[in-house]
Amino acid sequence: MLQVWLLVDLDSDTSVPVFQVCEWHSPEQLKKLLDLELRDRGEPESEILQRCRDAIRYSVKTSHPRFFNQLYAGMEPYSMVASFIAEAVKTNLYTYEVAPVFTLMEDAVLRKMIKVIGWEEGGDGIFNPGGSLSNIYAVNLARYRYCPDFKEVGMFSAPRLVILTSQEVSCHYSISKGAALMGIGTKNVYTVPTDERCTGAVPFMVNATAGTTVLGAFDPIDEIADICEKHNLWLHVDACWGGAAIMSKKHKHLLKGIHRVDSVAWNPHKMLMASLQCSAFLVRDKTSLLQRCHSARASYLFQQDKFYDVSYDTGDKSVQCSRKPDAFKFWLMWKALGSRELEQRVDRALAMARYLAEEIKKREGFRLVLEPEFANVCFWYLPPSLRNLPESPELWKKLHTVAPVVKQRMMKTGSMMTGYQPLGEKANFFRMVVISPQVSRQDLDFVLDEIHNLGKDL
Amino acid sequence: MLQVWLLVDLDSDTSVPVFQVCEWHSPEQLKKLLDLELRDRGEPESEILQRCRDAIRYSVKTSHPRFFNQLYAGMEPYSMVASFIAEAVKTNLYTYEVAPVFTLMEDAVLRKMIKVIGWEEGGDGIFNPGGSLSNIYAVNLARYRYCPDFKEVGMFSAPRLVILTSQEVSCHYSISKGAALMGIGTKNVYTVPTDERCTGAVPFMVNATAGTTVLGAFDPIDEIADICEKHNLWLHVDACWGGAAIMSKKHKHLLKGIHRVDSVAWNPHKMLMASLQCSAFLVRDKTSLLQRCHSARASYLFQQDKFYDVSYDTGDKSVQCSRKPDAFKFWLMWKALGSRELEQRVDRALAMARYLAEEIKKREGFRLVLEPEFANVCFWYLPPSLRNLPESPELWKKLHTVAPVVKQRMMKTGSMMTGYQPLGEKANFFRMVVISPQVSRQDLDFVLDEIHNLGKDL
């Protein structure tokens, strides 16, 4: 008999981390530790339990208060409970008959998000496995609205269509991936202001970003909406990361004008900490555009002679067939916390990011890349050996090599994890992202101390 | 303090179901029972626990031995434990640094599946959120191999490309959905033998199906491979459902020739009962086609100046950014059961399907739609009032209305769940699918008895 007990204890003191964030092993070392081979004979349960312990031990502790490596972090216990239940209930969201509870919960969450966005006449939406797919849906809907025939005949006789995005350097790469997948082509993703190449091509949508991945920058939605309304262009906002700001009276100005856009991608698994994955795609249209664009009317799922209202069978709004009940993970935590607690978490995370930015300004050897607009704090660390060099290509070339070495050392000590990257012409810099309420000021002080400790000899 | 205890007991006697498969409520009734509204204030933990109980209570019990409604069923405890761990570990598979264990496990599972398929020189692959996306990947890779330029320039100056599929009626609808999404168009998905419309168009891939959704039919892969090799066409096999047969010495002949194809979609979450979702896309190419076709080289994830071998960063093989560690759910159960137990499960499920088919032949009022080739058993139930009518359009018209009413009644009693659908010209028929080892012969006898009880007055 295999009994599995999982205990989630909310009261444990997380301010003093006991475990490392990670226990680094190279792929070759880790392969030896894990014995990955799958054999003809199975293993006894005692060994399988050891496999489970090893899988946990050698995985990165993304819920650790010193994990800042991605746009998710920390542990939201209500959402995790929901994810366990969803796993155990084991169903897909194609029809009401196999997923009655989750179908209604998805509908309730989407309606609430639409209300928060400010689409007063309502809208439509769906949860997707990740924000990239939501952005791809936006491109598909915009194209379908521009010319529904493409669904049937393809784009072989279409004029060259282009997607306009602001700031090539910070628009999420999923727009390019989507353009490639959808037969539009990566070269037809243009930055604004549009350059000469656009001659002869037809823009059909604009992608704006609310909270870019690296810098956390927000495009001016209201101004872009003016232009899109004038030229009848579909306006999509990739708010996967920055959408959470709308929960906060203090910070919702970052998304000013979002009530005017055609579609929004918003991932509650990022700033709001829902379990992975939890990604909403929201569309203002009320004429079943989402359904018409994606439907294939499979006769074995979407029978029209059912005994209940088949408008509750939402599966044909998706390009997926199997689709997980991700909305439940957000519904349960929202129910438990209320909008107010979500607001407070956003406010607290942004206040902590502000604290970190001010600390960086105070400390010798640290330099902000720019004033943070959101929860992203981007900065360089200059070891003492570089502090007295004049501003020159030479300095930046040397500085570019610092972050990778510090990152390597932090992975090997396992004391913390944060990301680094170059951006356009900018040399490698660190990106800190504050999300979880389990992160304290001490943790942020530690981050700066630790980066100095790890890099001061460089 | 919120403590959550989850107990999975493998020894419980499932041969006598205590619970109903479902407790039916219309959407309107269920909305009232659930109180779905999300408010400013959160709820106390006692109420949240009640919400969890309600979510479970009103959900369909897909692990019940009398749930036959979809191509997944039953509960695989090892896989479910893995899914709980994956939820708790909470990470994404873009890079080795944030998902070292799951990256290596995905690699190990893919290699093993490739070996089982028989690609002796190896191959490549990735786990996707559902088989539809795997089929879409196949179309994208085939198109990329045909002309890599489309990735950058789109398809505006391309010749009209067409996808060839066998048996329009049973090829999964994801091929159509994919064609629409990818700018190819649903009308450019042609059935074989190709009709005159093909003039002037360029076929670039063939989609064969191993285990169709409704009938469980298998295309002759070897014969199709002969043609594809001759004409240099990409051959993809949608084996999402039927792929499991390859685990069985007795049944692998159904997939004869699969070692010759270019790509395979195979969902272990179906016949092999891995937790939802667990969908592999496998490709025979060894020249990084998958990576080259999908990559966007995001600088903040896929830095080339990392200190480890970045070929272990597999995220850029995907069109997703966030991607869940679904392979772990298959790895752990395979490790626990071994290939032999997986083989026995497949053999047992197909033997049970055979038993059901023979019972149907023996029983008055039941008629097989066709001899089962796999685990799908499709049949009509004729109530006594229809049994003496002559074969005529009138009879079929009446028979068409039987299955929806029987289905409505079984949902309302909650005694079992099975699917029904029309297919081409065929009137509505039931589709039974045997998957889980928890299903007994008594369960299958019960299914036929119950359909008769529910429909005999029609």
Tab-separated table of N, CA, C and O in Angstrom, chain B residues 227-295:
chain	number	residue	atom	x	y	z
B	227	ILE	N	4.850	5.818	-50.093
B	227	ILE	CA	4.474	6.949	-50.954
B	227	ILE	C	5.212	8.221	-50.541
B	227	ILE	O	5.713	8.972	-51.374
B	228	CYS	N	5.292	8.449	-49.235
B	228	CYS	CA	5.947	9.678	-48.748
B	228	CYS	C	7.434	9.682	-49.082
B	228	CYS	O	7.987	10.720	-49.441
B	229	GLU	N	8.062	8.530	-48.951
B	229	GLU	CA	9.493	8.472	-49.295
B	229	GLU	C	9.699	8.769	-50.777
B	229	GLU	O	10.598	9.503	-51.157
B	230	LYS	N	8.813	8.217	-51.582
B	230	LYS	CA	8.915	8.423	-53.031
B	230	LYS	C	8.790	9.894	-53.395
B	230	LYS	O	9.511	10.405	-54.253
B	231	HIS	N	7.867	10.597	-52.731
B	231	HIS	CA	7.589	11.990	-53.098
B	231	HIS	C	8.221	13.006	-52.138
B	231	HIS	O	7.909	14.189	-52.214
B	232	ASN	N	9.068	12.508	-51.240
B	232	ASN	CA	9.734	13.392	-50.281
B	232	ASN	C	8.744	14.235	-49.465
B	232	ASN	O	8.913	15.436	-49.292
B	233	LEU	N	7.693	13.591	-48.991
B	233	LEU	CA	6.712	14.278	-48.146
B	233	LEU	C	6.975	13.951	-46.677
B	233	LEU	O	7.313	12.808	-46.353
B	234	TRP	N	6.814	14.939	-45.823
B	234	TRP	CA	6.911	14.709	-44.368
B	234	TRP	C	5.753	13.815	-43.957
B	234	TRP	O	4.599	14.105	-44.275
B	235	LEU	N	6.072	12.744	-43.249
B	235	LEU	CA	5.003	11.866	-42.755
B	235	LEU	C	4.894	11.991	-41.236
B	235	LEU	O	5.828	11.665	-40.494
B	236	HIS	N	3.744	12.474	-40.808
B	236	HIS	CA	3.453	12.589	-39.375
B	236	HIS	C	2.409	11.560	-39.000
B	236	HIS	O	1.453	11.343	-39.747
B	237	VAL	N	2.593	10.932	-37.842
B	237	VAL	CA	1.565	10.023	-37.336
B	237	VAL	C	0.974	10.577	-36.052
B	237	VAL	O	1.692	10.789	-35.058
B	238	ASP	N	-0.324	10.854	-36.094
B	238	ASP	CA	-1.046	11.226	-34.887
B	238	ASP	C	-1.373	9.930	-34.153
B	238	ASP	O	-2.378	9.271	-34.447
B	239	ALA	N	-0.490	9.570	-33.214
B	239	ALA	CA	-0.674	8.351	-32.417
B	239	ALA	C	-1.019	8.729	-30.984
B	239	ALA	O	-0.705	8.009	-30.037
B	240	CYS	N	-1.652	9.886	-30.819
B	240	CYS	CA	-1.997	10.369	-29.478
B	240	CYS	C	-2.722	9.276	-28.698
B	240	CYS	O	-2.433	9.016	-27.541
B	241	TRP	N	-3.656	8.645	-29.365
B	241	TRP	CA	-4.471	7.616	-28.724
B	241	TRP	C	-3.849	6.231	-28.918
B	241	TRP	O	-3.654	5.493	-27.965
B	242	GLY	N	-3.468	5.894	-30.126
B	242	GLY	CA	-3.049	4.523	-30.412
B	242	GLY	C	-1.589	4.222	-30.142
B	242	GLY	O	-1.171	3.061	-30.218
B	243	GLY	N	-0.800	5.242	-29.815
B	243	GLY	CA	0.632	5.041	-29.623
B	243	GLY	C	0.958	3.978	-28.583
B	243	GLY	O	1.956	3.255	-28.697
B	244	ALA	N	0.085	3.851	-27.573
B	244	ALA	CA	0.338	2.895	-26.488
B	244	ALA	C	0.475	1.467	-26.993
B	244	ALA	O	1.142	0.638	-26.362
B	245	ALA	N	-0.143	1.163	-28.135
B	245	ALA	CA	-0.080	-0.210	-28.655
B	245	ALA	C	1.351	-0.662	-28.888
B	245	ALA	O	1.656	-1.857	-28.861
B	246	ILE	N	2.242	0.276	-29.104
B	246	ILE	CA	3.631	-0.079	-29.381
B	246	ILE	C	4.321	-0.701	-28.159
B	246	ILE	O	5.352	-1.350	-28.290
B	247	MET	N	3.745	-0.491	-26.982
B	247	MET	CA	4.301	-1.101	-25.771
B	247	MET	C	4.032	-2.606	-25.722
B	247	MET	O	4.589	-3.309	-24.888
B	248	SER	N	3.142	-3.087	-26.573
B	248	SER	CA	2.693	-4.479	-26.494
B	248	SER	C	3.212	-5.304	-27.676
B	248	SER	O	2.958	-4.958	-28.836
B	249	LYS	N	3.879	-6.393	-27.354
B	249	LYS	CA	4.356	-7.279	-28.422
B	249	LYS	C	3.176	-7.791	-29.261
B	249	LYS	O	3.289	-7.965	-30.466
B	250	LYS	N	2.054	-7.984	-28.577
B	250	LYS	CA	0.881	-8.549	-29.238
B	250	LYS	C	0.210	-7.549	-30.184
B	250	LYS	O	-0.384	-7.932	-31.186
B	251	HIS	N	0.277	-6.280	-29.865
B	251	HIS	CA	-0.517	-5.294	-30.609
B	251	HIS	C	0.306	-4.273	-31.397
B	251	HIS	O	-0.258	-3.430	-32.103
B	252	LYS	N	1.633	-4.334	-31.286
B	252	LYS	CA	2.441	-3.302	-31.941
B	252	LYS	C	2.346	-3.355	-33.465
B	252	LYS	O	2.667	-2.366	-34.138
B	253	HIS	N	1.842	-4.476	-33.987
B	253	HIS	CA	1.668	-4.565	-35.447
B	253	HIS	C	0.733	-3.464	-35.969
B	253	HIS	O	0.799	-3.095	-37.142
B	254	LEU	N	-0.121	-2.950	-35.111
B	254	LEU	CA	-1.025	-1.863	-35.533
B	254	LEU	C	-0.243	-0.648	-36.027
B	254	LEU	O	-0.747	0.157	-36.812
B	255	LEU	N	0.969	-0.504	-35.514
B	255	LEU	CA	1.793	0.663	-35.847
B	255	LEU	C	2.949	0.293	-36.769
B	255	LEU	O	3.950	1.017	-36.842
B	256	LYS	N	2.806	-0.792	-37.483
B	256	LYS	CA	3.894	-1.264	-38.332
B	256	LYS	C	4.350	-0.165	-39.303
B	256	LYS	O	3.530	0.434	-39.999
B	257	GLY	N	5.624	0.096	-39.312
B	257	GLY	CA	6.166	1.123	-40.198
B	257	GLY	C	6.432	2.447	-39.494
B	257	GLY	O	6.961	3.374	-40.101
B	258	ILE	N	6.081	2.534	-38.204
B	258	ILE	CA	6.220	3.830	-37.513
B	258	ILE	C	7.689	4.253	-37.409
B	258	ILE	O	7.986	5.454	-37.294
B	259	HIS	N	8.607	3.303	-37.510
B	259	HIS	CA	10.038	3.654	-37.457
B	259	HIS	C	10.468	4.419	-38.716
B	259	HIS	O	11.559	4.954	-38.767
B	260	ARG	N	9.598	4.479	-39.717
B	260	ARG	CA	9.960	5.165	-40.967
B	260	ARG	C	9.426	6.591	-41.036
B	260	ARG	O	9.724	7.307	-41.989
B	261	VAL	N	8.624	7.009	-40.085
B	261	VAL	CA	7.949	8.308	-40.225
B	261	VAL	C	8.824	9.446	-39.693
B	261	VAL	O	9.818	9.217	-39.011
B	262	ASP	N	8.442	10.668	-40.001
B	262	ASP	CA	9.226	11.846	-39.601
B	262	ASP	C	8.879	12.358	-38.215
B	262	ASP	O	9.719	12.919	-37.529
B	263	SER	N	7.610	12.217	-37.815
B	263	SER	CA	7.224	12.713	-36.495
B	263	SER	C	6.013	11.945	-35.984
B	263	SER	O	5.235	11.384	-36.757
B	264	VAL	N	5.916	11.943	-34.659
B	264	VAL	CA	4.847	11.202	-33.985
B	264	VAL	C	4.312	12.046	-32.833
B	264	VAL	O	5.086	12.641	-32.078
B	265	ALA	N	2.987	12.103	-32.705
B	265	ALA	CA	2.354	12.665	-31.507
B	265	ALA	C	1.801	11.491	-30.707
B	265	ALA	O	1.098	10.651	-31.260
B	266	TRP	N	2.142	11.440	-29.429
B	266	TRP	CA	1.770	10.281	-28.607
B	266	TRP	C	1.483	10.798	-27.189
B	266	TRP	O	2.351	11.345	-26.556
B	267	ASN	N	0.259	10.594	-26.724
B	267	ASN	CA	-0.159	11.101	-25.415
B	267	ASN	C	-0.203	9.990	-24.364
B	267	ASN	O	-1.187	9.254	-24.287
B	268	PRO	N	0.812	9.894	-23.521
B	268	PRO	CA	0.741	8.899	-22.438
B	268	PRO	C	-0.397	9.151	-21.456
B	268	PRO	O	-0.717	8.281	-20.653
B	269	HIS	N	-1.026	10.327	-21.516
B	269	HIS	CA	-2.150	10.561	-20.594
B	269	HIS	C	-3.421	9.846	-21.058
B	269	HIS	O	-4.420	9.855	-20.342
B	270	LYS	N	-3.398	9.249	-22.217
B	270	LYS	CA	-4.579	8.521	-22.675
B	270	LYS	C	-4.475	7.059	-22.208
B	270	LYS	O	-4.641	6.786	-21.030
B	271	MET	N	-4.209	6.136	-23.098
B	271	MET	CA	-4.225	4.711	-22.748
B	271	MET	C	-3.292	4.350	-21.597
B	271	MET	O	-3.569	3.445	-20.814
B	272	LEU	N	-2.161	5.040	-21.464
B	272	LEU	CA	-1.199	4.674	-20.425
B	272	LEU	C	-1.484	5.357	-19.085
B	272	LEU	O	-0.800	5.110	-18.100
B	273	MET	N	-2.499	6.241	-19.058
B	273	MET	CA	-3.039	6.772	-17.801
B	273	MET	C	-2.135	7.722	-17.024
B	273	MET	O	-2.330	7.914	-15.822
B	274	ALA	N	-1.138	8.306	-17.660
B	274	ALA	CA	-0.397	9.371	-16.979
B	274	ALA	C	-1.364	10.507	-16.659
B	274	ALA	O	-2.386	10.684	-17.324
B	275	SER	N	-1.036	11.267	-15.622
B	275	SER	CA	-1.909	12.387	-15.242
B	275	SER	C	-2.022	13.378	-16.390
B	275	SER	O	-1.084	13.566	-17.168
B	276	LEU	N	-3.162	14.043	-16.463
B	276	LEU	CA	-3.373	15.091	-17.474
B	276	LEU	C	-2.492	16.281	-17.155
B	276	LEU	O	-2.408	16.661	-16.011
B	277	GLN	N	-1.816	16.945	-18.107
B	277	GLN	CA	-1.628	16.453	-19.444
B	277	GLN	C	-0.250	15.852	-19.559
B	277	GLN	O	0.678	16.262	-18.863
B	278	CYS	N	-0.106	14.928	-20.490
B	278	CYS	CA	1.191	14.307	-20.734
B	278	CYS	C	1.205	13.905	-22.204
B	278	CYS	O	0.705	12.843	-22.570
B	279	SER	N	1.731	14.782	-23.044
B	279	SER	CA	1.654	14.638	-24.500
B	279	SER	C	3.030	14.842	-25.107
B	279	SER	O	3.585	15.932	-25.014
B	280	ALA	N	3.527	13.810	-25.738
B	280	ALA	CA	4.865	13.899	-26.331
B	280	ALA	C	4.779	14.156	-27.830
B	280	ALA	O	3.935	13.584	-28.527
B	281	PHE	N	5.660	15.027	-28.308
B	281	PHE	CA	5.883	15.198	-29.739
B	281	PHE	C	7.292	14.714	-30.031
B	281	PHE	O	8.254	15.181	-29.421
B	282	LEU	N	7.399	13.772	-30.956
B	282	LEU	CA	8.688	13.143	-31.241
B	282	LEU	C	9.024	13.351	-32.697
B	282	LEU	O	8.154	13.247	-33.566
B	283	VAL	N	10.284	13.627	-32.971
B	283	VAL	CA	10.694	13.918	-34.345
B	283	VAL	C	11.991	13.173	-34.646
B	283	VAL	O	12.882	13.085	-33.795
B	284	ARG	N	12.066	12.567	-35.826
B	284	ARG	CA	13.205	11.719	-36.152
B	284	ARG	C	14.448	12.522	-36.508
B	284	ARG	O	15.568	12.026	-36.412
B	285	ASP	N	14.239	13.759	-36.912
B	285	ASP	CA	15.352	14.625	-37.312
B	285	ASP	C	16.407	14.744	-36.212
B	285	ASP	O	16.080	14.820	-35.033
B	286	LYS	N	17.667	14.784	-36.635
B	286	LYS	CA	18.766	14.940	-35.671
B	286	LYS	C	19.563	16.209	-35.958
B	286	LYS	O	20.698	16.344	-35.494
B	287	THR	N	18.993	17.135	-36.728
B	287	THR	CA	19.749	18.340	-37.099
B	287	THR	C	19.171	19.591	-36.427
B	287	THR	O	19.231	20.680	-36.985
B	288	SER	N	18.555	19.428	-35.240
B	288	SER	CA	17.980	20.560	-34.501
B	288	SER	C	16.857	21.264	-35.244
B	288	SER	O	16.640	22.453	-35.048
B	289	LEU	N	16.150	20.541	-36.101
B	289	LEU	CA	15.056	21.158	-36.836
B	289	LEU	C	14.032	21.787	-35.886
B	289	LEU	O	13.544	22.906	-36.107
B	290	LEU	N	13.721	21.067	-34.808
B	290	LEU	CA	12.724	21.550	-33.845
B	290	LEU	C	13.154	22.890	-33.250
B	290	LEU	O	12.367	23.833	-33.149
B	291	GLN	N	14.410	22.965	-32.870
B	291	GLN	CA	14.959	24.198	-32.296
B	291	GLN	C	15.005	25.316	-33.345
B	291	GLN	O	14.573	26.438	-33.084
B	292	ARG	N	15.493	24.993	-34.534
B	292	ARG	CA	15.634	26.036	-35.559
B	292	ARG	C	14.269	26.552	-35.992
B	292	ARG	O	14.098	27.738	-36.269
B	293	CYS	N	13.302	25.660	-36.057
B	293	CYS	CA	11.964	26.061	-36.500
B	293	CYS	C	11.303	26.982	-35.481
B	293	CYS	O	10.622	27.930	-35.851
B	294	HIS	N	11.502	26.719	-34.198
B	294	HIS	CA	10.736	27.440	-33.165
B	294	HIS	C	11.518	28.514	-32.424
B	294	HIS	O	10.919	29.329	-31.716
B	295	SER	N	12.821	28.553	-32.577
B	295	SER	CA	13.622	29.415	-31.705
B	295	SER	C	13.396	30.896	-31.959
B	295	SER	O	13.134	31.327	-33.076
